[in-house]
Short mmCIF file of C-alpha atoms in Angstrom, two decimals:
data_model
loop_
_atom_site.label_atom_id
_atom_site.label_comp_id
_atom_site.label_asym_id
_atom_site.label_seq_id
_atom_site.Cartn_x
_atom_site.Cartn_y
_atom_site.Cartn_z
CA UNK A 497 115.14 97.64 52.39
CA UNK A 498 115.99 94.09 51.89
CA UNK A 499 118.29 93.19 48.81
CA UNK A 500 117.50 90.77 45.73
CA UNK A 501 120.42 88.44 47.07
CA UNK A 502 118.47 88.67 50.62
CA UNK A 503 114.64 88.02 48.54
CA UNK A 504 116.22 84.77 47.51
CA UNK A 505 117.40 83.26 50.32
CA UNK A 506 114.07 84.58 52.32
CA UNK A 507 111.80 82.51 49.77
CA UNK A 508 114.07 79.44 49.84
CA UNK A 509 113.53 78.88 53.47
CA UNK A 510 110.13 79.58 53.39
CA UNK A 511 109.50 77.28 50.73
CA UNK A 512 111.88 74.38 53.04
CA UNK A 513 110.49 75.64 56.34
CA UNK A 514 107.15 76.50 56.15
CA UNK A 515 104.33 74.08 57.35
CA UNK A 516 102.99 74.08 54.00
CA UNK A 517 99.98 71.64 55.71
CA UNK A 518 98.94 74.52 58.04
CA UNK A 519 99.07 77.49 55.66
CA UNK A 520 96.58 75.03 53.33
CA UNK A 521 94.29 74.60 56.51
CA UNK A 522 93.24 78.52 56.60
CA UNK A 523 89.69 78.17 54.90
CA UNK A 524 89.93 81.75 54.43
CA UNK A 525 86.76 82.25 55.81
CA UNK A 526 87.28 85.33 58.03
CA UNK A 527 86.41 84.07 60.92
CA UNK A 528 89.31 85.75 62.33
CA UNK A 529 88.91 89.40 61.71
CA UNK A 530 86.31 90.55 63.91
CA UNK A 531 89.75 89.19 66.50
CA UNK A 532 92.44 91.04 65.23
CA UNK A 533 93.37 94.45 66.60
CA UNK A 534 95.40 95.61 63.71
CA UNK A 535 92.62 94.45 61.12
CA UNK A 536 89.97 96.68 62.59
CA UNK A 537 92.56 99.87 63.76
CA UNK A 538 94.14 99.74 60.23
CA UNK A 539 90.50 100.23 58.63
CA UNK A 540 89.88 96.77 57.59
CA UNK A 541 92.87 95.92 55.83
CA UNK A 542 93.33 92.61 54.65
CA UNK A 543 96.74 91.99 54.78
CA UNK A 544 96.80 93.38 58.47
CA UNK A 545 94.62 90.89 59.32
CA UNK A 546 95.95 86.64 60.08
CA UNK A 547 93.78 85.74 57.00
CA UNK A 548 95.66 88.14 54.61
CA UNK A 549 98.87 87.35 56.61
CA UNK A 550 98.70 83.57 55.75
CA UNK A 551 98.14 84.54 52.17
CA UNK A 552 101.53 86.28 51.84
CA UNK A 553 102.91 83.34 53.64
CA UNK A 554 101.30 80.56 51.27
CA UNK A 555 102.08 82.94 48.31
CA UNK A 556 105.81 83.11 49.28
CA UNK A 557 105.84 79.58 49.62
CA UNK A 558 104.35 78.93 46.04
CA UNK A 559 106.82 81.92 44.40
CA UNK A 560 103.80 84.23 43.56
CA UNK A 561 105.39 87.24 45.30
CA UNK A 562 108.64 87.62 47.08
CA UNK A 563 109.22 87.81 50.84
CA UNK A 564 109.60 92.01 49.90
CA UNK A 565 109.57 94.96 52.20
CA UNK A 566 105.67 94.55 52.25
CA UNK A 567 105.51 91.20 53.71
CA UNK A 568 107.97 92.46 56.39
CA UNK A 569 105.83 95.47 57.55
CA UNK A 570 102.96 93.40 57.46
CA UNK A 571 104.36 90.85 59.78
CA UNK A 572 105.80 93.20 61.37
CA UNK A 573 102.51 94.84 62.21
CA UNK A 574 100.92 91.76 64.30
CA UNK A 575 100.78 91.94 67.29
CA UNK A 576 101.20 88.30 67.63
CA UNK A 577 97.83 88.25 70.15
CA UNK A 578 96.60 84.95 69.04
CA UNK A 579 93.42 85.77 69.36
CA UNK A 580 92.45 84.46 65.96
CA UNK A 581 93.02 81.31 67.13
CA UNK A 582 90.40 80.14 69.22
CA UNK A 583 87.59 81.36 66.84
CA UNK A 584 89.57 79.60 63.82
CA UNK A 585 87.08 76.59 63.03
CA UNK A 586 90.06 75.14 61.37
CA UNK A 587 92.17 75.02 64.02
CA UNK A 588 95.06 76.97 61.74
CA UNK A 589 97.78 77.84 64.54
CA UNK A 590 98.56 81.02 63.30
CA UNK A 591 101.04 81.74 65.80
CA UNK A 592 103.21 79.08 65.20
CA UNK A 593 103.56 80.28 61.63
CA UNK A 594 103.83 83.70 62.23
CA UNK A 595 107.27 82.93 64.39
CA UNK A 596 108.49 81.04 61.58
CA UNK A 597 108.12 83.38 59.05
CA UNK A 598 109.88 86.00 61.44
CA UNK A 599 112.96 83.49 62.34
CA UNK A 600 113.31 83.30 58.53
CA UNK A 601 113.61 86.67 57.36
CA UNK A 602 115.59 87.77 60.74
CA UNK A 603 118.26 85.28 59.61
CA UNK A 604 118.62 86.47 56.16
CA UNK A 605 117.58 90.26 57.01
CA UNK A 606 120.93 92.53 57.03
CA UNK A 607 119.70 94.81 59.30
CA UNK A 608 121.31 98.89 60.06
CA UNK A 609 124.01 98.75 61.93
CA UNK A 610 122.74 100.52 64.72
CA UNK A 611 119.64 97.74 64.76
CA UNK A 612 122.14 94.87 64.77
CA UNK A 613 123.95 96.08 67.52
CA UNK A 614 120.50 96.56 69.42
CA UNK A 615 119.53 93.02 68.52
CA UNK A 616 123.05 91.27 69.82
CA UNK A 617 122.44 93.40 72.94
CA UNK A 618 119.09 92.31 73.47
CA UNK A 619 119.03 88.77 72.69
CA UNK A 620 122.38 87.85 72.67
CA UNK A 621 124.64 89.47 75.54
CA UNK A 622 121.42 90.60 78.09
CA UNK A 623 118.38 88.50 78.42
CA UNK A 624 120.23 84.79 78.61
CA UNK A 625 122.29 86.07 81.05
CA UNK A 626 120.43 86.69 84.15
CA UNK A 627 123.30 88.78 86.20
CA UNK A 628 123.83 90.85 83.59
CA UNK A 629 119.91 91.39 83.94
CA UNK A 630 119.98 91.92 87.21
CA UNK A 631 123.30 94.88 86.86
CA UNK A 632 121.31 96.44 84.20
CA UNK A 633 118.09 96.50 86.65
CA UNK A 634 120.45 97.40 89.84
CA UNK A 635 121.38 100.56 87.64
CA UNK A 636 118.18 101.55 86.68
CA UNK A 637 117.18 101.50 90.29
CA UNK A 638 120.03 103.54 90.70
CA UNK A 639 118.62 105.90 88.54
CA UNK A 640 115.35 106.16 90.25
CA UNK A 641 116.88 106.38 93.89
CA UNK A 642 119.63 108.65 93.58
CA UNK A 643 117.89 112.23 92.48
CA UNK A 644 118.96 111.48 88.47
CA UNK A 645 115.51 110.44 87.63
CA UNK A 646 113.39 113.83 89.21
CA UNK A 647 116.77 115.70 87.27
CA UNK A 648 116.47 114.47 84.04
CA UNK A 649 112.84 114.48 84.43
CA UNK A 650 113.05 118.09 85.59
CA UNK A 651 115.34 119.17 82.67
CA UNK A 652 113.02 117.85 80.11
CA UNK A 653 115.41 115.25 78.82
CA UNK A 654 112.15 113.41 77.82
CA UNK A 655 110.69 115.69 75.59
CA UNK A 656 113.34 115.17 72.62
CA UNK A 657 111.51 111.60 72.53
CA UNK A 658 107.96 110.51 71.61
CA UNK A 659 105.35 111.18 74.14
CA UNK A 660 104.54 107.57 75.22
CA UNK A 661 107.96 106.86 75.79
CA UNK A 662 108.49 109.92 78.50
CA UNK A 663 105.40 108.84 80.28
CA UNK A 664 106.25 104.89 79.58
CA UNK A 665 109.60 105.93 81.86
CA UNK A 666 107.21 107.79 84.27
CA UNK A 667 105.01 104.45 85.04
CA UNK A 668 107.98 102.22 85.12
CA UNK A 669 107.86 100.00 88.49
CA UNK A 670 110.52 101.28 91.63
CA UNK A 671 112.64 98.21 91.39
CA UNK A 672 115.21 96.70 93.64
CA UNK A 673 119.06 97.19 94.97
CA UNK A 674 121.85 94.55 93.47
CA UNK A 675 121.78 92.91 97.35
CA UNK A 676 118.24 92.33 97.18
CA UNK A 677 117.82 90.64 93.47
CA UNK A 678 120.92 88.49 94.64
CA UNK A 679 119.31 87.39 98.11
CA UNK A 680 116.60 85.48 95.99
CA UNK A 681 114.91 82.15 98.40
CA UNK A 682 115.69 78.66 96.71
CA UNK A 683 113.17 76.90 98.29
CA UNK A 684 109.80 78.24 100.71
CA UNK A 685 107.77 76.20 103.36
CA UNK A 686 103.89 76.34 102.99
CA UNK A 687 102.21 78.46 105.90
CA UNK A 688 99.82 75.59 107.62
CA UNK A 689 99.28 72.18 106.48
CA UNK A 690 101.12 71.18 102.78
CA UNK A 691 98.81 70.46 100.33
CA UNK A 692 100.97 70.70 97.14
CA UNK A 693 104.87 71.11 96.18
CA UNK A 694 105.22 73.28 93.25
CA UNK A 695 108.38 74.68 91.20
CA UNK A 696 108.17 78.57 90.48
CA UNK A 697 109.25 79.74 87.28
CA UNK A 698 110.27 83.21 88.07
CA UNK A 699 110.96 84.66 84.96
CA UNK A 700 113.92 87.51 83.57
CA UNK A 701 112.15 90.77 83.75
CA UNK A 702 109.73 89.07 86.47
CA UNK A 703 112.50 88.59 89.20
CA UNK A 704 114.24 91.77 88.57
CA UNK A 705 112.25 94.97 87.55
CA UNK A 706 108.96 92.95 88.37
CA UNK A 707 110.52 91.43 91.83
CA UNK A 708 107.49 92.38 94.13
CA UNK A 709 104.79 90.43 92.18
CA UNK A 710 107.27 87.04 92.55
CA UNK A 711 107.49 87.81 95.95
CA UNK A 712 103.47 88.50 96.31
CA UNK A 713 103.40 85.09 94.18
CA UNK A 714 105.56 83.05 96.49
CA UNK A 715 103.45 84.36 99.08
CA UNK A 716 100.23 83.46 98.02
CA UNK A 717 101.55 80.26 97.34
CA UNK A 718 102.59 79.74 100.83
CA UNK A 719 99.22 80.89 102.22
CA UNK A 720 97.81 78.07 99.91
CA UNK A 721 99.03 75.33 101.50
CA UNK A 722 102.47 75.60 98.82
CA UNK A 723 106.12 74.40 99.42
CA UNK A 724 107.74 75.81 96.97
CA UNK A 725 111.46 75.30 94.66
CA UNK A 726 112.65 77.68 93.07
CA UNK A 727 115.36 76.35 91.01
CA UNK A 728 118.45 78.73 90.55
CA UNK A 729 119.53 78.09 86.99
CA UNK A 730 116.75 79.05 85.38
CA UNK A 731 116.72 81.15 82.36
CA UNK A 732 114.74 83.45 80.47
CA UNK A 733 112.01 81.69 79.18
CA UNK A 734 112.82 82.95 75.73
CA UNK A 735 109.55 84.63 74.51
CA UNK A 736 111.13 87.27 73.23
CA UNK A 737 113.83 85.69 71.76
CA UNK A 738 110.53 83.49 69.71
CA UNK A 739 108.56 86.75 68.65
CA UNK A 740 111.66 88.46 67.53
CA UNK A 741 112.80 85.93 64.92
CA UNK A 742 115.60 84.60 67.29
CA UNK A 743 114.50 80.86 67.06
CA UNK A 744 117.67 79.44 68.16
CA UNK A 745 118.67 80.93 70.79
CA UNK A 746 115.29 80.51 71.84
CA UNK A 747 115.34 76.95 72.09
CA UNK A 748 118.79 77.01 73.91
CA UNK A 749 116.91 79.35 76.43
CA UNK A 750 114.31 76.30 76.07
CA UNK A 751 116.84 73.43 77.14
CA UNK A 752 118.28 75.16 79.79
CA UNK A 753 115.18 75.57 81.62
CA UNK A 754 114.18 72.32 81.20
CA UNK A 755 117.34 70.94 82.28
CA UNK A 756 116.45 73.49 85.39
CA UNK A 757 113.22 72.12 86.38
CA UNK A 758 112.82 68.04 84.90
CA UNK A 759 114.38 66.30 88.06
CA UNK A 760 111.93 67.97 90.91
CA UNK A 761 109.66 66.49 92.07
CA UNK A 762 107.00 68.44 91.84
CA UNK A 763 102.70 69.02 91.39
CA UNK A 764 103.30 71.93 89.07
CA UNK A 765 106.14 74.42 87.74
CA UNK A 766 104.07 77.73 88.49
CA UNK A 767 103.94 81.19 86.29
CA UNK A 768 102.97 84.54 87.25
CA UNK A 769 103.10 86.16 83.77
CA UNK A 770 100.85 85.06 81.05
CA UNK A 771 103.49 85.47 78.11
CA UNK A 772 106.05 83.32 79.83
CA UNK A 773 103.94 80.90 80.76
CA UNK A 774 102.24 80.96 76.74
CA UNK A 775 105.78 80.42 75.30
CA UNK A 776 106.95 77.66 78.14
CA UNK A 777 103.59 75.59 77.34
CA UNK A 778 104.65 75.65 73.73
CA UNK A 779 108.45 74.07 74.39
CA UNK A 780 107.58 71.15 72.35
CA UNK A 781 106.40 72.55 69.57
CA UNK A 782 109.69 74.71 69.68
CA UNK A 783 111.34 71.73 69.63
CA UNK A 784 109.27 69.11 67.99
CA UNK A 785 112.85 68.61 65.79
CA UNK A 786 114.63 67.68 68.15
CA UNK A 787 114.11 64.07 68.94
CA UNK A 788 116.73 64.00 71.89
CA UNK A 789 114.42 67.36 73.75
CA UNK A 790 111.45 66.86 72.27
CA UNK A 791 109.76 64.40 74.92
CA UNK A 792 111.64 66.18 77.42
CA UNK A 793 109.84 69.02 76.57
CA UNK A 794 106.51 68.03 76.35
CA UNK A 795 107.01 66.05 80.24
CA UNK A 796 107.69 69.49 81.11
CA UNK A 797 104.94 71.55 79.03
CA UNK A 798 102.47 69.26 81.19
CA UNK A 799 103.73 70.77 84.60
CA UNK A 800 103.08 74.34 83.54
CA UNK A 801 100.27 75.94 85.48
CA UNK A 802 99.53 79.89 85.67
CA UNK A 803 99.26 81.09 89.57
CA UNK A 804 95.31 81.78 88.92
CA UNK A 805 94.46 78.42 87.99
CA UNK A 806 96.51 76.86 90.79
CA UNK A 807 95.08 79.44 93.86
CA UNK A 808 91.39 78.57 92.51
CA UNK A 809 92.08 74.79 92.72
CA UNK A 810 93.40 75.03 96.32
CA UNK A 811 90.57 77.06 97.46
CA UNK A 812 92.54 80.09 98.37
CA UNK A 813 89.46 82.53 98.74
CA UNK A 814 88.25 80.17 101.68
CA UNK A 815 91.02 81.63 103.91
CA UNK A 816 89.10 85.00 103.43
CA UNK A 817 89.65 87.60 101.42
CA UNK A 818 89.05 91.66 101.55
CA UNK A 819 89.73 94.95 100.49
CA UNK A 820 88.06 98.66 101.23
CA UNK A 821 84.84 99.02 98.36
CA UNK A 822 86.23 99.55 94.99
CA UNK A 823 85.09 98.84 91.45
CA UNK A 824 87.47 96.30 89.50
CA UNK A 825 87.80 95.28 86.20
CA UNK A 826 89.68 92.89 84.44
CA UNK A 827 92.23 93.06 81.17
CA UNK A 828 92.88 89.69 79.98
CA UNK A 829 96.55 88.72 79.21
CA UNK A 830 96.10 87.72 75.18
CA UNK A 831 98.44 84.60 75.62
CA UNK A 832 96.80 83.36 78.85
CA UNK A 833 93.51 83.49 77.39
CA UNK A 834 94.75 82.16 73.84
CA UNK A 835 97.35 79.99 74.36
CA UNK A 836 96.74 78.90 78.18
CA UNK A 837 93.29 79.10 78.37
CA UNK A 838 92.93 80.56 81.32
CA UNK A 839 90.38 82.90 81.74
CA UNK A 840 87.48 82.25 84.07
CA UNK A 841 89.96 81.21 87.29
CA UNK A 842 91.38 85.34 87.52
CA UNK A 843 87.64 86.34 87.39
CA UNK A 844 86.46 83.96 89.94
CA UNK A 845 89.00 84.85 92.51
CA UNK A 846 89.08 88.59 91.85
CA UNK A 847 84.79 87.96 92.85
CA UNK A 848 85.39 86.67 96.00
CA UNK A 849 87.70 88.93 97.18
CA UNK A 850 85.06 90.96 100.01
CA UNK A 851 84.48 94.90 98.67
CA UNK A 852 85.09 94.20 95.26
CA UNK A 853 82.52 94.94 92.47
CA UNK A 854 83.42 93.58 89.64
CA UNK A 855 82.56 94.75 86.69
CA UNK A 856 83.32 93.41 83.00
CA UNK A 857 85.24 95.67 80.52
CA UNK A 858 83.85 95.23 76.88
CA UNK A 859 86.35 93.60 74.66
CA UNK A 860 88.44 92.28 77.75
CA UNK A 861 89.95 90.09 75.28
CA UNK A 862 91.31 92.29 73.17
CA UNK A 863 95.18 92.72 72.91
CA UNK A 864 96.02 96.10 75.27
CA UNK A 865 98.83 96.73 72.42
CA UNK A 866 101.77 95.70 74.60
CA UNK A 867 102.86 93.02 72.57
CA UNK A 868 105.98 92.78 74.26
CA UNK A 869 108.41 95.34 72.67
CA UNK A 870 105.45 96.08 70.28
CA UNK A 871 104.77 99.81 72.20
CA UNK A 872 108.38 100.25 71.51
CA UNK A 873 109.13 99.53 67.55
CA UNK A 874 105.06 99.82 66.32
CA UNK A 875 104.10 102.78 68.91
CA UNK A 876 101.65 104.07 66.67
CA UNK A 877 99.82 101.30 65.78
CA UNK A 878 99.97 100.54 69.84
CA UNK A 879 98.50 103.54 71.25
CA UNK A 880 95.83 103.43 68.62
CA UNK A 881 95.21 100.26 70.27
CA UNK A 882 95.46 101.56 73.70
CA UNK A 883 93.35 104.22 73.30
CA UNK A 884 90.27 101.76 72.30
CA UNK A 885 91.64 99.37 75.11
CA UNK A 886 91.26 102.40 77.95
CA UNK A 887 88.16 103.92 76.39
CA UNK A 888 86.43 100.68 77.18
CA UNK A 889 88.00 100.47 80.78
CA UNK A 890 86.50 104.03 81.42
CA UNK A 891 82.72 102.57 80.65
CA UNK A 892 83.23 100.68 83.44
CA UNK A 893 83.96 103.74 85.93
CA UNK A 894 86.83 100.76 87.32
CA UNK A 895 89.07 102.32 89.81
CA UNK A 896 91.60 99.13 89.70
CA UNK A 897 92.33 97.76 86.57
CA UNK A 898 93.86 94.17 87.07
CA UNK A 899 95.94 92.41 84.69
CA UNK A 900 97.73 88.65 84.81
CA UNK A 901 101.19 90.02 82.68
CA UNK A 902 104.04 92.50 83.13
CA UNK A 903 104.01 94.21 79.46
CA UNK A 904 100.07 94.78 80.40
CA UNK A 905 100.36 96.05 83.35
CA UNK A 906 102.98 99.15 82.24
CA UNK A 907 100.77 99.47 79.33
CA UNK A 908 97.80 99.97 81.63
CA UNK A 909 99.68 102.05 83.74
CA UNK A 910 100.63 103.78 80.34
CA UNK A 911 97.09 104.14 79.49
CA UNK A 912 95.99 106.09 83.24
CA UNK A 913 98.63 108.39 82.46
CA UNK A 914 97.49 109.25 79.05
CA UNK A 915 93.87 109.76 80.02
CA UNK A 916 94.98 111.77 82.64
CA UNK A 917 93.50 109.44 85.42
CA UNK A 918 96.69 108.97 87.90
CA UNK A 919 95.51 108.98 90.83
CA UNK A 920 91.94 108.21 90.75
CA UNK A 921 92.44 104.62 88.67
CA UNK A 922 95.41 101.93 89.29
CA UNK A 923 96.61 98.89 87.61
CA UNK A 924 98.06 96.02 89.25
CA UNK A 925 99.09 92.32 88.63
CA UNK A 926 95.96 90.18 89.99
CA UNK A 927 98.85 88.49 92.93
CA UNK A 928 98.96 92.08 93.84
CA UNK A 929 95.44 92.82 94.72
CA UNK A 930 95.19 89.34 96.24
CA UNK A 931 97.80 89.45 98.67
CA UNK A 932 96.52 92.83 99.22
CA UNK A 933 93.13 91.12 100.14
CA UNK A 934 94.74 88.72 102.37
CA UNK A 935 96.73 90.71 104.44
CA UNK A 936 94.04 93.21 104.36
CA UNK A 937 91.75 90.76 106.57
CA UNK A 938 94.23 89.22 108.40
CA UNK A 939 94.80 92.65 109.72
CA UNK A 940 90.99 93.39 109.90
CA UNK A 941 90.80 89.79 111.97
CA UNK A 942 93.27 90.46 113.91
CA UNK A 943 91.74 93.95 115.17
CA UNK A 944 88.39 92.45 115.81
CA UNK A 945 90.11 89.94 118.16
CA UNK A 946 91.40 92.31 120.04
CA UNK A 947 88.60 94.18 120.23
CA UNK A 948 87.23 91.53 121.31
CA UNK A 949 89.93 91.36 124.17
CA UNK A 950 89.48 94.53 125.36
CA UNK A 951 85.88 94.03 126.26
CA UNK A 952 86.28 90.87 127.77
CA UNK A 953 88.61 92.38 130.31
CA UNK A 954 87.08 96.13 130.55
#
């Protein structure tokens, strides 16, 4: 519960912080709430909805209300989807208001001690660090390698905690050794004739616990004609830092990845995971204060390119893609499709992939309830939203549910394991089912030529 002392300070800085212009755009029209996930699973609240939200905001601002317990939950409660954004006729960028309005009260929040130390973990001593990321990983896979998992799995350790969280542990990926997240390439040759030279942004969580879909990534890359850097002292790209009220470290995460990547010379600084690449697109606007960064920034916002659009524009199906029959369908990433824009070039490659039959999934657009940490610290609201998200996935009798974004991808594997379907229905990145459907008919090629041997010399 936040103090009177804390109140104060809260509606100071929103009154000096807040883009007063932007809250004033929102025509209040409503435009948005067909959108929002938590408007419609709440039962039509308004102040779960980015209408109502901007209303607390503006009413901060103007000293009608205080920035109380209230406000917090119902920030709190957004997903931070974006999804209200495109059908805005205004153009209100909700999102970029909703991150200040977190940064605000996360400053002046005094949070339990036990959260605090959580938060300094998180965003302080882990994530900007990327060896300590990659220990932390390296004992995890430890964990899952040495018996201790099918043990503590065995001895019902999980059940003291809430159900989604013993089967989120169940879905989590098989990651990698300390040698092998330390042996990571610096720079790749294209396979055939060069046709572009591209940076690779590989991510935090991406190049550790998430290491095979870089690796399928730098691969399809390759087989499109790619050479590829891969710049060591990159960062974490600081999404979470942004979403969690942690603006500044954010934009230190910021600077040091553009410091990374501004002297190569390269086509395009490539992303495989649809929030990184969301919050990396948006560097100037993280640091449109900055006047030394700021231009910086937005030479290197220009250069950011998700792997989807980049495989469509070098024709990658021509080289021939196939997998056995299977119906696929297709769970947007909310921050590629609403902050990117990307969301015909996944479709259109995951159709010409030979054997699939792709069908569309109602509400595709619709935020899964990842969310980031979102499953973790709103898990009700979440699996209220997953349960929709996989009820719609089922209409489509889909054995392979692709998605474009890690947190989506354990939440769809999340979602199989709640409806019981393991086994019979899998999720995986799109790079995964693509490199699958290269390989696959490079294989199938190269049996047909030698059939094709073998009865020329029989």
């Amino acid at each position: 519960m936040t103090t009177t002392k804390e109140r104060t300070a809260m509606q100071r800085q929103f009154q000096t912080n807040m883009d007063e212009d932007e809250l004033m755009n929102c025509m209040r029209c409503g435009f948005c709430l067909p959108t929002c996930p938590t408007y419609i699973e709440s039962g039509f609240q308004e102040s779960h909805s980015p209408r109502g939200r901007i209303a607390l905001m503006k009413a901060v601002v103007d000293g009608v209300i205080e920035p109380d317990d209230d406000v917090e939950q119902s920030l709190a409660m957004c997903l931070g989807c974006r999804a209200c954004e495109p059908v805005c006729p205004s153009g209100v960028r909700y999102g970029h208001l909703l991150e200040e309005a977190r940064s605000i009260i996360a400053q002046h929040k005094q949070y339990p001690f036990v959260v605090r130390v959580l938060r300094n973990v998180v965003f302080q001593w882990l994530f900007p660090h990327p060896r300590r990321l990659r220990l932390v990983t390296a004992l995890l896979g430890f964990y899952q390698r040495s018996g201790l998992q099918e043990m503590v799995q065995s001895l019902g350790f999980f059940k003291l905690f809430p159900p989604h969280l013993a089967m989120m542990e169940r879905v989590l990926p098989k990651v990698p050794a300390w040698k092998e997240m330390n042996n990571r390439p610096n720079q790749l040759a294209p396979k055939g004739r060069k046709k572009r030279r591209v940076a690779f942004f590989t991510g935090c969580l991406m190049d550790t616990m998430f290491m095979n879909i870089n690796d399928a990534t730098m691969k399809l890359l390759q087989l499109a004609g790619c050479e590829i850097v891969i710049p060591s002292h990159q960062v974490c790209c600081g999404a979470l830092h942004g979403h969690g009220g942690e603006k500044a470290q954010a934009k230190e995460l910021a600077k040091r990845n553009i410091e990374a990547f501004e002297r190569l010379d390269v086509d395009y600084i490539v992303t495989n995971a649809g929030g990184c690449g969301a919050f990396l697109i948006e560097y100037d606007h993280l640091l449109e204060d900055d006047s030394e960064w700021n231009e910086r920034a937005k030479t290197f916002t220009k250069k950011i390119k998700d792997i989807s659009e980049v495989l469509l524009e070098l024709e990658f199906s021509s080289i021939g893609l196939k997998v056995s029959p299977q119906i696929v369908t297709y769970q947007d990433s909310c921050h590629l499709r609403n902050v990117m824009k990307v969301a015909s070039a996944p479709r259109q490659l995951l159709q010409a992939i030979e054997g699939v039959e792709f069908r569309e999934m109602r509400d595709a657009d619709r935020c899964c309830g990842s969310a980031g940490i979102y499953n973790i610290v709103q898990p009700d609201m979440s699996m209220q939203i997953l349960d929709y998200k996989m009820s719609q996935a089922k209409q489509t009798n889909a054995t392979t549910i692709v998605t474009a974004n890690p947190g989506c991808l354990l939440q769809m594997k999340l979602g199989i394991e709640r409806e019981g379907l393991a086994g019979r229905v899998r999720a995986v990145h799109i790079v995964e089912l693509l490199l699958e459907a290269a390989e696959t008919n490079k294989l199938f090629v190269a049996n047909e030529q030698l059939r094709a041997t073998t009865r020329k010399t029989s």
